[in-house]
Amino acid sequence: MTGCRLGHGHDPASVATSVRPVVSWISAFLDLPAGDFQRGTTFWSALTGYSVSPARGDHGEFATLVPTDGDDYLRVQRLGEGSARLHLDLHVEDPSAATVEALALGARELARPDGPEGYVVLASPGGFVFCLVSRSASRVPPPATWPGVRRSRVYQVSLDLPGDGYDTELAFWVGLLQGRPEPSVRRPEFSWLRQPGPDVPLAVLVQRLDRRDGPVSAHFDVGSPDRVAETERHLALGASVLTVEEFWTVLRDPTGMAYCITDRDPATGQLR
């Protein structure tokens, strides 16, 4: 990956109090293969209603999806190789100090690129790549409004954890985000990590997968009060439906990445 390029179970409560990295903002990169970069960028720009910034990076491989109001939290990166995927940027005051704490929780350091931004690239115990960065932001964008669909927003990222490594990976993210696990009563395979401190643009959901092994992955959740109309809008943009569940619909974007539209309020994350 380029640019922000990329055992035993633990008691999440005890891990959360052992180290205290302070995450003030969460943003995400859509890492897109070169052949799908333009298609994927156009799709997610239209889906969110966010404009695409001028390209940056040594080879024009980065861009930001810029909301009309509030601070940005979604970016795109053109990959040299590999399939489409997500990685997270966790915004902290001191990336180097937060790295020490992340390593104590079980992370692996992958890279510390030279340059003024001073970010650090790491991987969770289950192999999910994330960056610790020092950029500041504080204003969560409001939901976008569409004809026929009152509001929608990418409001959540789901960390999808294989069963064998679930306890270790959950403990890691609880400690890193200082989160309080809140399991779903109706669907116990899901738990939200409720974070203290300021509002962040992406809530974090943890999902225990049916498969036992393999790498940790992630997907976006888009909240809308009218899931049927929002799904039709996405289909017109080039998405395809994979499955329809009681409270969400699983779709695939034009680059092959899965994501969900949920019945949750895009501003609050509450189930309607």
Short mmCIF file of C-alpha atoms in Angstrom, two decimals:
data_model
loop_
_atom_site.label_atom_id
_atom_site.label_comp_id
_atom_site.label_asym_id
_atom_site.label_seq_id
_atom_site.Cartn_x
_atom_site.Cartn_y
_atom_site.Cartn_z
CA MET A 1 0.00 0.00 0.00
CA THR A 2 1.24 3.52 -0.72
CA GLY A 3 0.70 6.86 0.99
CA CYS A 4 -1.21 6.13 4.20
CA ARG A 5 -0.35 2.80 2.80
CA LEU A 6 -0.47 0.52 3.63
CA GLY A 7 -3.52 -15.92 20.61
CA HIS A 8 -5.37 -15.91 23.72
CA GLY A 9 -8.55 -13.91 24.37
CA HIS A 10 -8.48 -10.93 26.72
CA ASP A 11 -11.06 -9.26 28.90
CA PRO A 12 -12.06 -6.13 26.88
CA ALA A 13 -12.75 -4.11 30.02
CA SER A 14 -9.28 -4.72 31.44
CA VAL A 15 -7.57 -3.93 28.15
CA ALA A 16 -9.48 -0.67 27.79
CA THR A 17 -8.01 0.68 31.04
CA SER A 18 -4.43 -0.48 30.47
CA VAL A 19 -3.52 2.07 27.79
CA ARG A 20 -5.33 5.25 26.81
CA PRO A 21 -4.78 6.43 23.23
CA VAL A 22 -7.16 9.34 22.59
CA VAL A 23 -8.90 9.08 19.20
CA SER A 24 -10.60 12.38 18.40
CA TRP A 25 -11.77 11.62 14.82
CA ILE A 26 -12.13 8.57 12.57
CA SER A 27 -11.82 8.77 8.81
CA ALA A 28 -11.62 6.04 6.18
CA PHE A 29 -9.83 5.39 2.90
CA LEU A 30 -11.40 3.53 0.00
CA ASP A 31 -8.35 1.73 -1.38
CA LEU A 32 -9.14 1.09 -5.04
CA PRO A 33 -7.22 -0.85 -7.73
CA ALA A 34 -5.84 1.34 -10.52
CA GLY A 35 -8.29 -0.08 -13.05
CA ASP A 36 -11.28 0.71 -10.80
CA PHE A 37 -10.04 3.95 -9.27
CA GLN A 38 -11.98 6.38 -11.44
CA ARG A 39 -15.11 4.23 -11.45
CA GLY A 40 -15.04 3.77 -7.69
CA THR A 41 -14.29 7.42 -6.97
CA THR A 42 -17.15 8.56 -9.19
CA PHE A 43 -19.54 6.09 -7.57
CA TRP A 44 -18.75 7.05 -3.96
CA SER A 45 -18.78 10.76 -4.78
CA ALA A 46 -22.28 10.39 -6.24
CA LEU A 47 -23.44 8.11 -3.43
CA THR A 48 -22.37 10.57 -0.70
CA GLY A 49 -22.99 13.81 -2.59
CA TYR A 50 -19.41 14.85 -1.79
CA SER A 51 -17.17 16.51 -4.38
CA VAL A 52 -13.76 15.10 -5.28
CA SER A 53 -10.74 17.20 -4.30
CA PRO A 54 -7.78 17.77 -6.61
CA ALA A 55 -5.49 14.74 -6.71
CA ARG A 56 -2.42 14.76 -4.46
CA GLY A 57 0.52 12.49 -3.73
CA ASP A 58 3.66 11.78 -5.72
CA HIS A 59 1.62 10.09 -8.45
CA GLY A 60 -1.77 11.70 -7.93
CA GLU A 61 -2.92 8.63 -6.06
CA PHE A 62 -4.92 10.35 -3.30
CA ALA A 63 -8.08 12.45 -3.22
CA THR A 64 -10.64 13.51 -0.63
CA LEU A 65 -14.44 13.33 -0.81
CA VAL A 66 -15.37 16.82 0.38
CA PRO A 67 -18.79 17.38 2.01
CA THR A 68 -20.64 20.65 1.46
CA ASP A 69 -20.76 21.16 5.23
CA GLY A 70 -18.61 19.78 8.02
CA ASP A 71 -15.13 18.23 7.95
CA ASP A 72 -14.15 15.49 5.51
CA TYR A 73 -13.83 11.89 6.67
CA LEU A 74 -13.78 9.85 3.44
CA ARG A 75 -10.82 9.60 1.08
CA VAL A 76 -9.78 7.49 -1.90
CA GLN A 77 -6.43 5.94 -2.77
CA ARG A 78 -5.31 4.33 -6.02
CA LEU A 79 -3.56 1.03 -5.29
CA GLY A 80 -0.63 -0.34 -7.20
CA GLU A 81 -1.99 -3.87 -6.71
CA GLY A 82 -4.60 -5.81 -4.75
CA SER A 83 -8.38 -5.72 -4.57
CA ALA A 84 -10.63 -2.94 -3.32
CA ARG A 85 -10.76 -2.59 0.47
CA LEU A 86 -11.04 -0.12 3.34
CA HIS A 87 -8.55 1.13 5.88
CA LEU A 88 -9.06 3.55 8.75
CA ASP A 89 -7.24 6.68 9.85
CA LEU A 90 -7.43 7.25 13.60
CA HIS A 91 -6.74 10.88 14.47
CA VAL A 92 -4.65 11.39 17.61
CA GLU A 93 -2.63 14.23 19.09
CA ASP A 94 0.71 12.38 18.94
CA PRO A 95 0.93 9.44 16.49
CA SER A 96 4.30 8.28 17.85
CA ALA A 97 3.07 8.11 21.44
CA ALA A 98 -0.20 6.46 20.36
CA THR A 99 1.85 3.89 18.42
CA VAL A 100 3.58 2.79 21.61
CA GLU A 101 0.19 2.23 23.19
CA ALA A 102 -1.18 0.44 20.11
CA LEU A 103 1.82 -1.91 20.07
CA ALA A 104 1.20 -2.72 23.74
CA LEU A 105 -2.32 -3.76 22.78
CA GLY A 106 -1.04 -6.16 20.12
CA ALA A 107 -0.67 -4.07 16.93
CA ARG A 108 2.20 -4.48 14.47
CA GLU A 109 3.98 -1.46 12.99
CA LEU A 110 4.15 -1.67 9.19
CA ALA A 111 5.62 1.67 8.13
CA ARG A 112 6.54 5.13 9.36
CA PRO A 113 6.90 7.15 6.13
CA ASP A 114 9.08 10.23 6.11
CA GLY A 115 7.35 13.57 5.72
CA PRO A 116 5.68 16.40 7.62
CA GLU A 117 2.44 14.52 8.38
CA GLY A 118 4.19 12.10 10.72
CA TYR A 119 1.67 9.27 10.40
CA VAL A 120 2.28 5.63 11.32
CA VAL A 121 0.87 2.58 9.50
CA LEU A 122 -0.05 -0.40 11.67
CA ALA A 123 -2.00 -3.65 11.55
CA SER A 124 -4.33 -5.04 14.19
CA PRO A 125 -3.72 -8.54 15.61
CA GLY A 126 -6.04 -9.87 12.90
CA GLY A 127 -4.21 -8.01 10.13
CA PHE A 128 -6.53 -5.05 9.54
CA VAL A 129 -4.49 -2.05 8.38
CA PHE A 130 -5.01 1.36 9.97
CA CYS A 131 -3.05 4.59 10.33
CA LEU A 132 -2.45 6.87 13.28
CA VAL A 133 -2.49 10.45 11.99
CA SER A 134 -2.33 13.91 13.54
CA ARG A 135 -4.74 15.81 11.29
CA SER A 136 -7.46 17.56 13.28
CA ALA A 137 -11.20 17.72 12.54
CA SER A 138 -14.31 18.17 14.63
CA ARG A 139 -17.47 18.95 12.58
CA VAL A 140 -19.44 15.85 11.59
CA PRO A 141 -21.16 16.46 8.21
CA PRO A 142 -24.97 16.37 8.25
CA PRO A 143 -26.80 13.77 6.15
CA ALA A 144 -27.27 14.58 2.47
CA THR A 145 -30.80 15.14 1.19
CA TRP A 146 -32.05 13.54 -2.05
CA PRO A 147 -35.24 13.73 -4.13
CA GLY A 148 -37.44 10.89 -2.95
CA VAL A 149 -35.00 9.99 -0.15
CA ARG A 150 -35.07 12.32 2.77
CA ARG A 151 -31.55 11.80 4.08
CA SER A 152 -28.59 9.43 3.94
CA ARG A 153 -24.96 9.30 5.10
CA VAL A 154 -22.09 6.87 5.49
CA TYR A 155 -22.35 6.82 9.27
CA GLN A 156 -20.64 3.59 10.35
CA VAL A 157 -17.80 1.19 9.60
CA SER A 158 -18.22 -2.48 10.44
CA LEU A 159 -15.13 -4.45 11.41
CA ASP A 160 -15.78 -8.01 10.26
CA LEU A 161 -13.94 -10.51 12.50
CA PRO A 162 -13.42 -14.25 11.91
CA GLY A 163 -14.58 -16.41 14.80
CA ASP A 164 -11.24 -17.87 15.90
CA GLY A 165 -9.64 -14.46 16.47
CA TYR A 166 -12.74 -12.63 17.64
CA ASP A 167 -11.91 -12.24 21.35
CA THR A 168 -8.38 -11.01 20.70
CA GLU A 169 -9.42 -8.60 17.97
CA LEU A 170 -12.38 -7.24 19.94
CA ALA A 171 -10.14 -6.62 22.97
CA PHE A 172 -7.67 -4.77 20.77
CA TRP A 173 -10.26 -2.36 19.35
CA VAL A 174 -11.88 -1.83 22.74
CA GLY A 175 -8.52 -0.76 24.12
CA LEU A 176 -7.47 1.33 21.13
CA LEU A 177 -10.77 3.23 20.90
CA GLN A 178 -11.47 3.22 24.65
CA GLY A 179 -14.76 1.70 23.58
CA ARG A 180 -17.53 0.14 25.62
CA PRO A 181 -18.88 -2.98 23.87
CA GLU A 182 -22.67 -2.91 23.49
CA PRO A 183 -23.90 -6.25 22.08
CA SER A 184 -27.06 -6.35 20.01
CA VAL A 185 -29.87 -8.11 21.87
CA ARG A 186 -31.53 -9.46 18.72
CA ARG A 187 -28.35 -10.21 16.77
CA PRO A 188 -25.58 -11.23 19.24
CA GLU A 189 -23.00 -11.47 16.46
CA PHE A 190 -22.97 -7.64 16.40
CA SER A 191 -21.53 -5.28 19.03
CA TRP A 192 -21.13 -1.52 18.88
CA LEU A 193 -18.04 0.09 20.37
CA ARG A 194 -19.46 3.15 22.13
CA GLN A 195 -16.67 5.73 22.36
CA PRO A 196 -16.25 8.48 24.96
CA GLY A 197 -15.31 12.02 24.02
CA PRO A 198 -16.26 14.14 21.00
CA ASP A 199 -18.55 13.04 18.19
CA VAL A 200 -16.83 11.21 15.34
CA PRO A 201 -18.21 10.78 11.80
CA LEU A 202 -17.92 6.99 11.74
CA ALA A 203 -19.41 4.81 14.46
CA VAL A 204 -17.68 1.45 14.87
CA LEU A 205 -19.59 -1.83 14.74
CA VAL A 206 -17.90 -5.20 15.31
CA GLN A 207 -19.32 -8.29 13.60
CA ARG A 208 -18.43 -11.90 14.38
CA LEU A 209 -18.32 -13.72 11.04
CA ASP A 210 -19.47 -17.29 10.40
CA ARG A 211 -16.06 -18.20 8.97
CA ARG A 212 -13.49 -19.22 11.56
CA ASP A 213 -10.26 -17.86 10.08
CA GLY A 214 -8.82 -15.43 7.56
CA PRO A 215 -8.06 -11.71 7.73
CA VAL A 216 -10.14 -9.03 9.39
CA SER A 217 -12.00 -6.89 6.84
CA ALA A 218 -14.37 -3.93 6.98
CA HIS A 219 -17.36 -2.45 5.18
CA PHE A 220 -19.37 0.77 5.25
CA ASP A 221 -22.94 1.18 6.46
CA VAL A 222 -25.13 3.88 4.91
CA GLY A 223 -28.07 5.00 7.04
CA SER A 224 -31.37 6.09 5.50
CA PRO A 225 -34.97 6.50 6.73
CA ASP A 226 -36.17 5.08 3.38
CA ARG A 227 -34.09 2.01 2.59
CA VAL A 228 -36.11 1.02 -0.50
CA ALA A 229 -35.76 4.42 -2.18
CA GLU A 230 -32.11 4.71 -1.17
CA THR A 231 -31.41 1.27 -2.62
CA GLU A 232 -32.99 2.30 -5.92
CA ARG A 233 -30.76 5.38 -5.98
CA HIS A 234 -27.66 3.24 -5.48
CA LEU A 235 -28.71 0.79 -8.17
CA ALA A 236 -29.02 3.69 -10.63
CA LEU A 237 -25.44 4.66 -9.74
CA GLY A 238 -24.11 1.19 -10.59
CA ALA A 239 -24.45 -0.87 -7.40
CA SER A 240 -26.01 -4.34 -7.25
CA VAL A 241 -28.02 -5.98 -4.47
CA LEU A 242 -26.57 -9.09 -2.81
CA THR A 243 -29.05 -9.82 -0.01
CA VAL A 244 -31.98 -8.15 1.77
CA GLU A 245 -32.26 -8.58 5.56
CA GLU A 246 -34.80 -7.39 8.12
CA PHE A 247 -33.02 -4.12 8.94
CA TRP A 248 -30.44 -3.77 6.17
CA THR A 249 -29.67 -4.48 2.51
CA VAL A 250 -26.26 -5.70 1.37
CA LEU A 251 -24.99 -4.25 -1.91
CA ARG A 252 -21.84 -4.40 -4.00
CA ASP A 253 -20.26 -1.29 -5.49
CA PRO A 254 -18.85 -1.21 -9.05
CA THR A 255 -15.35 -2.14 -7.76
CA GLY A 256 -16.56 -5.28 -5.99
CA MET A 257 -16.71 -3.97 -2.40
CA ALA A 258 -19.71 -4.94 -0.30
CA TYR A 259 -21.50 -2.37 1.87
CA CYS A 260 -24.90 -2.02 3.55
CA ILE A 261 -27.85 0.35 3.59
CA THR A 262 -29.49 0.22 7.02
CA ASP A 263 -32.73 1.47 8.53
CA ARG A 264 -30.78 3.59 11.01
CA ASP A 265 -31.02 7.34 11.25
CA PRO A 266 -28.00 8.73 9.33
CA ALA A 267 -27.49 11.51 11.89
CA THR A 268 -27.84 9.58 15.15
CA GLY A 269 -27.29 5.94 14.19
CA GLN A 270 -30.50 4.99 16.01
CA LEU A 271 -32.78 2.31 14.56
CA ARG A 272 -35.95 3.80 13.16
#
